CSV table of C-alpha atoms in Angstrom, one decimal:
chain,number,residue,atom,x,y,z
J,1,MET,CA,130.7,44.9,78.8
J,2,LYS,CA,129.7,46.6,82.1
J,3,ARG,CA,132.1,49.4,81.4
J,4,SER,CA,130.7,50.0,77.9
J,5,PHE,CA,127.2,50.1,79.4
J,6,PHE,CA,128.2,52.7,82.0
J,7,LYS,CA,130.0,54.7,79.4
J,8,ILE,CA,126.8,54.8,77.3
J,9,ILE,CA,124.7,55.8,80.3
J,10,TYR,CA,127.2,58.5,81.3
J,11,ALA,CA,127.3,59.9,77.8
J,12,LEU,CA,123.5,59.9,77.6
J,13,VAL,CA,123.2,61.8,80.9
J,14,LEU,CA,125.7,64.3,79.7
J,15,PHE,CA,123.9,64.7,76.4
J,16,ILE,CA,120.5,65.2,78.1
J,17,PHE,CA,122.0,67.7,80.6
J,18,GLY,CA,123.6,69.6,77.7
J,19,LEU,CA,120.3,69.8,75.9
J,20,ASN,CA,118.6,71.1,79.0
J,21,THR,CA,121.3,73.7,79.6
J,22,PHE,CA,120.9,74.8,76.0
J,23,ASN,CA,117.1,74.9,76.1
J,24,ASN,CA,117.0,76.7,79.5
J,25,LYS,CA,118.9,79.8,78.4
J,26,GLY,CA,118.5,82.7,80.9
J,27,VAL,CA,115.7,85.1,80.4
J,28,VAL,CA,118.1,88.0,79.5
J,29,GLU,CA,119.7,85.8,76.8
J,30,ARG,CA,116.3,84.9,75.4
J,31,LEU,CA,115.3,88.6,75.3
J,32,LYS,CA,118.6,89.4,73.5
J,33,GLY,CA,117.8,86.7,71.0
J,34,GLU,CA,114.2,87.9,70.5
J,35,TYR,CA,114.9,91.6,70.4
J,36,PRO,CA,118.0,92.7,68.5
J,37,GLU,CA,117.7,96.2,70.0
J,38,ILE,CA,118.0,94.7,73.5
J,39,LYS,CA,121.1,92.8,72.4
J,40,GLU,CA,122.6,95.9,71.0
J,41,VAL,CA,122.1,97.9,74.2
J,42,ALA,CA,123.1,95.1,76.5
J,43,GLU,CA,126.3,94.5,74.7
J,44,SER,CA,127.2,98.1,74.8
J,45,LEU,CA,127.3,98.0,78.6
J,46,PRO,CA,130.4,97.2,80.6
J,47,ILE,CA,130.8,93.5,81.2
J,48,ALA,CA,130.3,93.9,85.0
J,49,VAL,CA,126.9,95.5,84.3
J,50,GLN,CA,126.0,92.8,81.7
J,51,GLN,CA,126.6,90.1,84.2
J,52,LYS,CA,124.2,91.7,86.6
J,53,LEU,CA,121.3,92.2,84.2
J,54,ALA,CA,118.1,90.7,85.8
J,55,ALA,CA,114.7,90.1,84.4
J,56,PRO,CA,111.6,88.2,85.4
J,57,THR,CA,110.3,85.0,83.8
J,58,GLU,CA,106.7,85.6,84.6
J,59,LEU,CA,104.7,88.8,83.8
J,60,PRO,CA,101.1,89.7,84.6
J,61,PHE,CA,100.4,90.2,80.9
J,62,LYS,CA,101.7,89.1,77.5
J,63,PRO,CA,104.1,91.8,76.4
J,64,ILE,CA,103.9,93.1,72.8
J,65,ASN,CA,107.1,95.1,73.2
J,66,VAL,CA,110.2,95.0,75.4
J,67,ALA,CA,113.0,97.5,75.7
J,68,LEU,CA,116.2,97.8,77.6
J,69,THR,CA,117.5,101.2,78.6
J,70,TYR,CA,120.0,102.5,81.1
J,71,ALA,CA,121.0,105.7,82.9
J,72,GLY,CA,124.7,106.6,83.1
J,73,ASP,CA,127.6,107.9,81.2
J,74,MET,CA,127.6,107.7,77.4
J,75,PRO,CA,129.0,104.7,75.6
J,76,GLY,CA,132.7,104.9,74.8
J,77,LYS,CA,133.7,106.6,78.0
J,78,PRO,CA,136.5,104.5,79.7
J,79,MET,CA,135.1,105.0,83.2
J,80,ARG,CA,131.4,104.5,82.4
J,81,ASP,CA,129.3,104.6,85.5
J,82,ILE,CA,125.9,102.9,84.9
J,83,ILE,CA,123.4,104.0,87.5
J,84,HIS,CA,120.6,101.7,86.5
J,85,THR,CA,119.3,99.4,83.8
J,86,GLU,CA,115.6,99.0,83.1
J,87,PHE,CA,113.6,96.4,81.1
J,88,THR,CA,110.3,97.9,80.1
J,89,TYR,CA,107.5,95.6,79.0
J,90,GLY,CA,104.4,97.0,77.3
J,91,ASP,CA,101.2,95.3,76.3
J,92,GLY,CA,100.5,97.8,73.5
J,93,GLU,CA,97.3,98.8,75.1
J,94,GLY,CA,98.3,101.1,78.1
J,95,VAL,CA,100.0,98.7,80.6
J,96,ASN,CA,103.7,98.9,81.3
J,97,LEU,CA,105.9,96.9,83.7
J,98,ARG,CA,109.3,98.5,84.6
J,99,VAL,CA,112.0,96.2,86.1
J,100,ILE,CA,114.9,98.3,87.3
J,101,THR,CA,118.3,97.2,88.6
J,102,PHE,CA,120.4,99.8,90.3
J,103,HIS,CA,124.0,99.0,89.5
J,104,ASN,CA,125.6,102.0,91.3
J,105,LYS,CA,126.7,100.9,94.7
J,106,LYS,CA,126.3,104.4,95.9
J,107,ALA,CA,122.5,104.2,95.5
J,108,ILE,CA,121.0,104.3,99.0
J,109,TRP,CA,117.4,104.0,100.0
J,110,SER,CA,116.5,104.6,103.5
J,111,ASP,CA,114.2,101.9,104.6
J,112,GLU,CA,114.4,102.4,108.3
J,113,LYS,CA,111.1,104.1,108.7
J,114,GLN,CA,109.2,101.9,106.2
J,115,THR,CA,106.4,99.7,107.6
J,116,ASN,CA,104.8,98.1,104.5
J,117,TRP,CA,107.0,95.1,103.9
J,118,ILE,CA,106.4,91.7,102.3
J,119,ASN,CA,108.6,88.6,102.0
J,120,LEU,CA,109.6,87.3,98.5
J,121,LYS,CA,109.7,83.6,98.1
J,122,ASP,CA,113.4,83.4,98.8
J,123,GLY,CA,113.0,85.2,102.1
J,124,THR,CA,114.1,88.6,100.8
J,125,LYS,CA,112.2,91.5,102.3
J,126,ALA,CA,110.6,93.8,99.8
J,127,PHE,CA,109.1,97.2,100.5
J,128,ILE,CA,105.7,98.1,98.9
J,129,GLU,CA,106.5,101.5,97.5
J,130,GLY,CA,103.0,102.0,96.0
J,131,ASP,CA,99.7,100.1,95.8
J,132,ALA,CA,97.2,102.4,94.1
J,133,GLU,CA,94.6,101.7,91.5
J,134,ASN,CA,96.9,102.4,88.5
J,135,VAL,CA,100.4,101.9,90.0
J,136,GLN,CA,101.9,99.1,92.0
J,137,GLN,CA,105.6,99.1,93.0
J,138,ILE,CA,107.9,97.2,95.2
J,139,ARG,CA,111.6,97.5,95.8
J,140,TRP,CA,114.2,95.3,97.5
J,141,LYS,CA,117.9,94.7,98.0
J,142,LYS,CA,119.5,91.4,97.1
J,143,ASP,CA,123.3,90.7,97.2
J,144,GLY,CA,124.0,94.4,97.6
J,145,ILE,CA,122.0,95.4,94.5
J,146,TYR,CA,118.7,97.3,94.6
J,147,TYR,CA,115.8,96.3,92.5
J,148,SER,CA,112.4,97.8,91.7
J,149,ILE,CA,109.4,96.6,89.8
J,150,MET,CA,106.6,99.0,88.9
J,151,LEU,CA,103.4,98.1,87.1
J,152,ILE,CA,101.6,101.2,85.6
J,153,LYS,CA,98.3,101.0,83.8
J,154,SER,CA,96.3,103.7,82.0
J,155,PRO,CA,93.0,104.6,83.8
J,156,GLU,CA,91.1,103.5,80.6
J,157,ILE,CA,92.3,99.8,81.0
J,158,GLU,CA,89.6,97.8,82.6
J,159,LYS,CA,91.7,94.8,83.7
J,160,GLU,CA,92.6,95.1,87.4
J,161,TYR,CA,96.2,94.4,88.6
J,162,SER,CA,97.3,94.1,92.2
J,163,ILE,CA,100.5,94.2,94.3
J,164,GLU,CA,100.3,90.4,94.2
J,165,ASP,CA,100.9,90.5,90.4
J,166,VAL,CA,104.1,92.6,91.0
J,167,VAL,CA,105.2,90.2,93.8
J,168,LYS,CA,104.7,87.2,91.5
J,169,THR,CA,106.9,88.9,88.9
J,170,ALA,CA,109.6,89.7,91.5
J,171,ASN,CA,109.5,86.0,92.6
J,172,SER,CA,110.3,85.0,89.1
J,173,MET,CA,113.4,87.2,88.7
J,174,GLU,CA,116.5,85.6,87.3
J,175,TYR,CA,119.5,87.4,88.7
């Protein structure tokens, strides 16, 4: 009787865990499901690049459109070198958020002379590249890969955005 009870509890735990795993698909997978054009671009990339696609779960605005682009060799080349991938989120009014992942290991940013640093919630140091009225940008390196987030707004947009909005977005990245 005890064994049956424990088997039922065990099966129930596995079932609940399985549901949570299914419901908590990664943000990139959710984007691929919501935007067929993102799925098409993502699946045209080499597997190694697909595995490193990263996107945030929190944005400073509700996006109306989302796109995935890349820079590198054309599809179909056997030695495709993808320099970077970029998720661009737009609010349809004049605000865009660009999330860039630099896949090319040869990408080097000299940070030695930079002084405007902040810490992300995981302890990663991020450099504030820009903090102006209409453009905020940070960049950082994590696990050998460089990332950049830039928020750009049209001067006609009244809503104010800050570097904290960009940092909050960076803190929500799913790698």
